[in-house]
Coordinates of C-alpha atoms and ligand atoms in Angstrom, one line a residue:
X18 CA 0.0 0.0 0.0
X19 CA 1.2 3.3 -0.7
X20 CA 2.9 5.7 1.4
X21 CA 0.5 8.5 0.8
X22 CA -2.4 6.2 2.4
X23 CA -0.4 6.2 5.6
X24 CA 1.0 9.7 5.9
X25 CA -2.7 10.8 5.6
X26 CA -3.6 8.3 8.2
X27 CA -1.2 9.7 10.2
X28 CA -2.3 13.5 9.9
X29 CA -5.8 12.5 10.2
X30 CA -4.7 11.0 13.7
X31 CA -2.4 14.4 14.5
X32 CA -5.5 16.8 13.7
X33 CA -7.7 15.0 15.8
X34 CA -5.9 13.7 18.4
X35 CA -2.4 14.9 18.9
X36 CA 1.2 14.3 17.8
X37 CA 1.7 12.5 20.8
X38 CA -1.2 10.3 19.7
X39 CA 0.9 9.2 16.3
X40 CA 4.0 8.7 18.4
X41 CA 2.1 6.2 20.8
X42 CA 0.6 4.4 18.2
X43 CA 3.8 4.1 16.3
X44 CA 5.5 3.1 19.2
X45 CA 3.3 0.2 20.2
X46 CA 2.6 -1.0 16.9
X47 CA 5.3 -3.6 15.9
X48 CA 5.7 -2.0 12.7
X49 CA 8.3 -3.8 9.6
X50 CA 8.4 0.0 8.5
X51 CA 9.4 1.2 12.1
X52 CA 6.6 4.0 11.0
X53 CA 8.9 5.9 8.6
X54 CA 6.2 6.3 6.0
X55 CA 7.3 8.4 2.7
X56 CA 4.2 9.2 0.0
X57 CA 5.9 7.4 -3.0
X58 CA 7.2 4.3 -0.7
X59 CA 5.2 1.2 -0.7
X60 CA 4.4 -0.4 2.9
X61 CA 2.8 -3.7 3.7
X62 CA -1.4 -2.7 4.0
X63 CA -1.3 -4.9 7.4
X64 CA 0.6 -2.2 9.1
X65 CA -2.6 0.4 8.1
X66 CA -4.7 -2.2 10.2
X67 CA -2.5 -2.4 13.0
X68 CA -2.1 1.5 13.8
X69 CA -5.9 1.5 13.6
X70 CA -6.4 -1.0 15.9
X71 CA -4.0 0.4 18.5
X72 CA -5.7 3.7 17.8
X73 CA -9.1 2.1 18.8
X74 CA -7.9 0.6 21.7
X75 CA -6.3 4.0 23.0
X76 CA -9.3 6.6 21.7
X77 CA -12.2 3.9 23.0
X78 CA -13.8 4.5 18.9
X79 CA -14.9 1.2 17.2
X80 CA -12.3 0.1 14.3
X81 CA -14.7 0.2 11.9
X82 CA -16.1 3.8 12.7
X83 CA -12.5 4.8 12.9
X84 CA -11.6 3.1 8.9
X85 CA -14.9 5.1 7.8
X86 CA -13.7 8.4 9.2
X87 CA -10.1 7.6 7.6
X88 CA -12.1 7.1 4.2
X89 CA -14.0 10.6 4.3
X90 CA -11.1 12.1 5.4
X91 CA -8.9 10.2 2.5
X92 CA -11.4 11.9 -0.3
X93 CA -10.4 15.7 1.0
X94 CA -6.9 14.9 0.6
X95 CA -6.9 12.9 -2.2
X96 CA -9.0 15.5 -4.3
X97 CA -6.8 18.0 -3.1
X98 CA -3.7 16.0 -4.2
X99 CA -4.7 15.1 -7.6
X100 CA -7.7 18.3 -8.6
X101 CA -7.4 17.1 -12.3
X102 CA -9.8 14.2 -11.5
X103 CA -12.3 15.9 -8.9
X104 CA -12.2 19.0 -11.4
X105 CA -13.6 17.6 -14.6
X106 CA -16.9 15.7 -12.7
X107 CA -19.8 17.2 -12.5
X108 CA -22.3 14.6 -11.0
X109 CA -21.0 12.3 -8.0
X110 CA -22.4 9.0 -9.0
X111 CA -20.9 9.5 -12.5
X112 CA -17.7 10.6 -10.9
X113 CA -17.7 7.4 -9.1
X114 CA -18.3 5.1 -11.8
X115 CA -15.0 6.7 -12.9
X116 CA -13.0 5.4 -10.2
X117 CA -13.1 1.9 -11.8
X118 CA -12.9 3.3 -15.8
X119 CA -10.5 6.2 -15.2
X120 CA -9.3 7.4 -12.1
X121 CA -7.8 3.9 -10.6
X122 CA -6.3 3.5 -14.3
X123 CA -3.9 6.9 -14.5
X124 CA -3.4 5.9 -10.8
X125 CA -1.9 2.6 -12.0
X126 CA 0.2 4.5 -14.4
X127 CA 1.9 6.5 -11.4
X128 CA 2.1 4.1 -9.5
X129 CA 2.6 0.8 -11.2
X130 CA 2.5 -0.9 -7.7
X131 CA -0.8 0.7 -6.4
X132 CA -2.9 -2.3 -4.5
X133 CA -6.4 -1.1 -6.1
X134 CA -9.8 -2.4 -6.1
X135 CA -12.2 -3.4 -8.5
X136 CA -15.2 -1.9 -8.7
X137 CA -18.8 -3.3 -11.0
X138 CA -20.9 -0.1 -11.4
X139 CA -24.5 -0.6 -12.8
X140 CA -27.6 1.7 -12.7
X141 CA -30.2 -0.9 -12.6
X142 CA -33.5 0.7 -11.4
X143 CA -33.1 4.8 -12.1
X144 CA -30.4 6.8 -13.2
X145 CA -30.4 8.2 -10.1
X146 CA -29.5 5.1 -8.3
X147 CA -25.8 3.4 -8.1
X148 CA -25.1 0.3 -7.3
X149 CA -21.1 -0.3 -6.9
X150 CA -19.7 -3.9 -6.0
X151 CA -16.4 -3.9 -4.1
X152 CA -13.6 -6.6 -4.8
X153 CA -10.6 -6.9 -2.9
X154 CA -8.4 -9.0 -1.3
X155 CA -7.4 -6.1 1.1
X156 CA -11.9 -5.7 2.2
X157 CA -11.2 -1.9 3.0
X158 CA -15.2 -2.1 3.0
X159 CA -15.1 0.6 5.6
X160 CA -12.1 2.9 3.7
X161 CA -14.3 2.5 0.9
X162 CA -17.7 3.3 2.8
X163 CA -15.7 6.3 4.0
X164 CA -14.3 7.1 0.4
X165 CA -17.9 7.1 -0.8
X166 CA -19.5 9.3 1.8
X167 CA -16.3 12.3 1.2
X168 CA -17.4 12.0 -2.5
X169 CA -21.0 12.8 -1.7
X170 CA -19.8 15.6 0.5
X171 CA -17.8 17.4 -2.0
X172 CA -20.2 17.5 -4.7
X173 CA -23.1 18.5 -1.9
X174 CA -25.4 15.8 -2.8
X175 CA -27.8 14.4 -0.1
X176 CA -28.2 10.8 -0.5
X177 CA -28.8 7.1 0.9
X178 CA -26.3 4.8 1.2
X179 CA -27.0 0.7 2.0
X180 CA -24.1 -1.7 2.1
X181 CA -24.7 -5.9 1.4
X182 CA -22.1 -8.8 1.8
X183 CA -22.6 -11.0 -1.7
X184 CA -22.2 -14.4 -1.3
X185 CA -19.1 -14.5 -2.6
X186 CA -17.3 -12.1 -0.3
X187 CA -17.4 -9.0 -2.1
X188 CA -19.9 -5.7 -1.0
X189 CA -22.5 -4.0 -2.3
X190 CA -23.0 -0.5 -1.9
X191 CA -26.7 1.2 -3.0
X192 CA -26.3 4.7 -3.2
X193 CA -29.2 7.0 -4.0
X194 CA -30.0 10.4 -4.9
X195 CA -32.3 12.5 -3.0
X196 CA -33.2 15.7 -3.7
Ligands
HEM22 C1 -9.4 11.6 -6.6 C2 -9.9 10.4 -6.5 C3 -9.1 9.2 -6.1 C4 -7.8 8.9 -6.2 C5 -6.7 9.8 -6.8 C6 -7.5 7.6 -5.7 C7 -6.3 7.0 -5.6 C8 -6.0 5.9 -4.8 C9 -4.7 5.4 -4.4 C10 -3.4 6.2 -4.6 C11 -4.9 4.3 -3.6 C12 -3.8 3.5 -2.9 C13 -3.3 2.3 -3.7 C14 -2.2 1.7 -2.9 O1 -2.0 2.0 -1.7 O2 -1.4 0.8 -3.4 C15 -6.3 4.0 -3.6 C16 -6.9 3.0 -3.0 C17 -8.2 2.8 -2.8 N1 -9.2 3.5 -3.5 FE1 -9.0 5.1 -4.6 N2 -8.7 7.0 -5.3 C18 -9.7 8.0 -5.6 C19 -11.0 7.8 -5.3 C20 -11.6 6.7 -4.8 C21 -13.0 6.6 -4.5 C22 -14.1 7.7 -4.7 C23 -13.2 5.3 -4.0 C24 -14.5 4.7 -3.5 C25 -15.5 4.5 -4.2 C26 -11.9 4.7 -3.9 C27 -11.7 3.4 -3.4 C28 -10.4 3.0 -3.0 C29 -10.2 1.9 -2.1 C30 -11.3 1.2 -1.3 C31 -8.8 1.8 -1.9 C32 -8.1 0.8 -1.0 C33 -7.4 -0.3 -1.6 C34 -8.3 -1.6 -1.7 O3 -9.5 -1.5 -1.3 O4 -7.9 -2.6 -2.3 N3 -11.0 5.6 -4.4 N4 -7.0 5.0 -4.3

């Protein structure tokens, strides 16, 4: 997994809870990385669950609640990283049917070693309703969830948002318009 996911992680943590916070949770992680994350480095996505899991057991916040945070936070930073992609959308469901069709794509060619997702987008019932299967080895269901919930921020759009486990492992997530 990238750097860049973990040096957000990390500032998410500072700006909520305190520097002191990150060294703690560095500290008492058992880390391969020893915690010296740089952007353009690739770490081992295991660590990413690790400092979260301290994190919950030091702030008292359930794991999953604290991934989901980490996601909304993630879209801020990521569509302040790289405005080119966030710029050109107009509509938030079509903007994340592009994750899968464009966005993940250049990603791949800046990072040949970026640990991706797939996604299956499909608007079966209204135009106004996404459905968006999640596949990965890595089940960031809650990063994603997060991701998702950013996205809907930055463009402004109210909405509804259901999440399914599929038989074979991978997750559903509805998302609907309102408004
Ligand atoms: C500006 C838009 C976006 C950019 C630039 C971007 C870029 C990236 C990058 C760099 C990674 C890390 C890959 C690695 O560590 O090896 C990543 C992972 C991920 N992205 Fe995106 N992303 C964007 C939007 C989204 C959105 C909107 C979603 C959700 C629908 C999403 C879902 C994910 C998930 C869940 C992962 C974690 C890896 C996994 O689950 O296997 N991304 N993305």
């Amino acid at each position: 997994m990238k750097g860049l996911i973990f040096t957000e992680f990390l500032a998410m943590v500072e700006e909520v809870h305190s520097l002191d916070m990150v060294d703690e949770i560095i500290e008492n992680c058992d880390l391969p990385s020893g915690g010296a994350y740089t952007t353009v480095g690739t770490y081992d996505h295991t660590e990413i669950v690790a400092l979260v899991c301290e994190l919950s057991a030091k702030s008292g916040v359930e794991v999953n609640d604290l991934l989901k945070a980490f996601g909304t936070y993630l879209f801020t930073s990521l569509s302040r990283t790289y405005p080119e992609f966030v710029s050109k959308a107009d509509d938030p469901l079509s903007f994340l049917e592009e994750v899968e069709t464009y966005i993940h794509i250049e990603v791949r060619k800046l990072y040949p070693e970026a640990e991706l997702p797939t996604f299956y987008c499909s608007r079966p019932n209204s135009p106004n309703e996404l459905h968006m299967i999640y596949e990965s080895m890595r089940h960031m269901e809650d990063v994603c969830e997060g991701l998702i919930i950013g996205c809907m921020k930055h463009f402004d759009q109210k909405f509804n948002l259901t999440r399914e486990k599929l038989p074979d492992g991978n997750e559903l997530f509805i998302l609907e318009k309102l408004g």
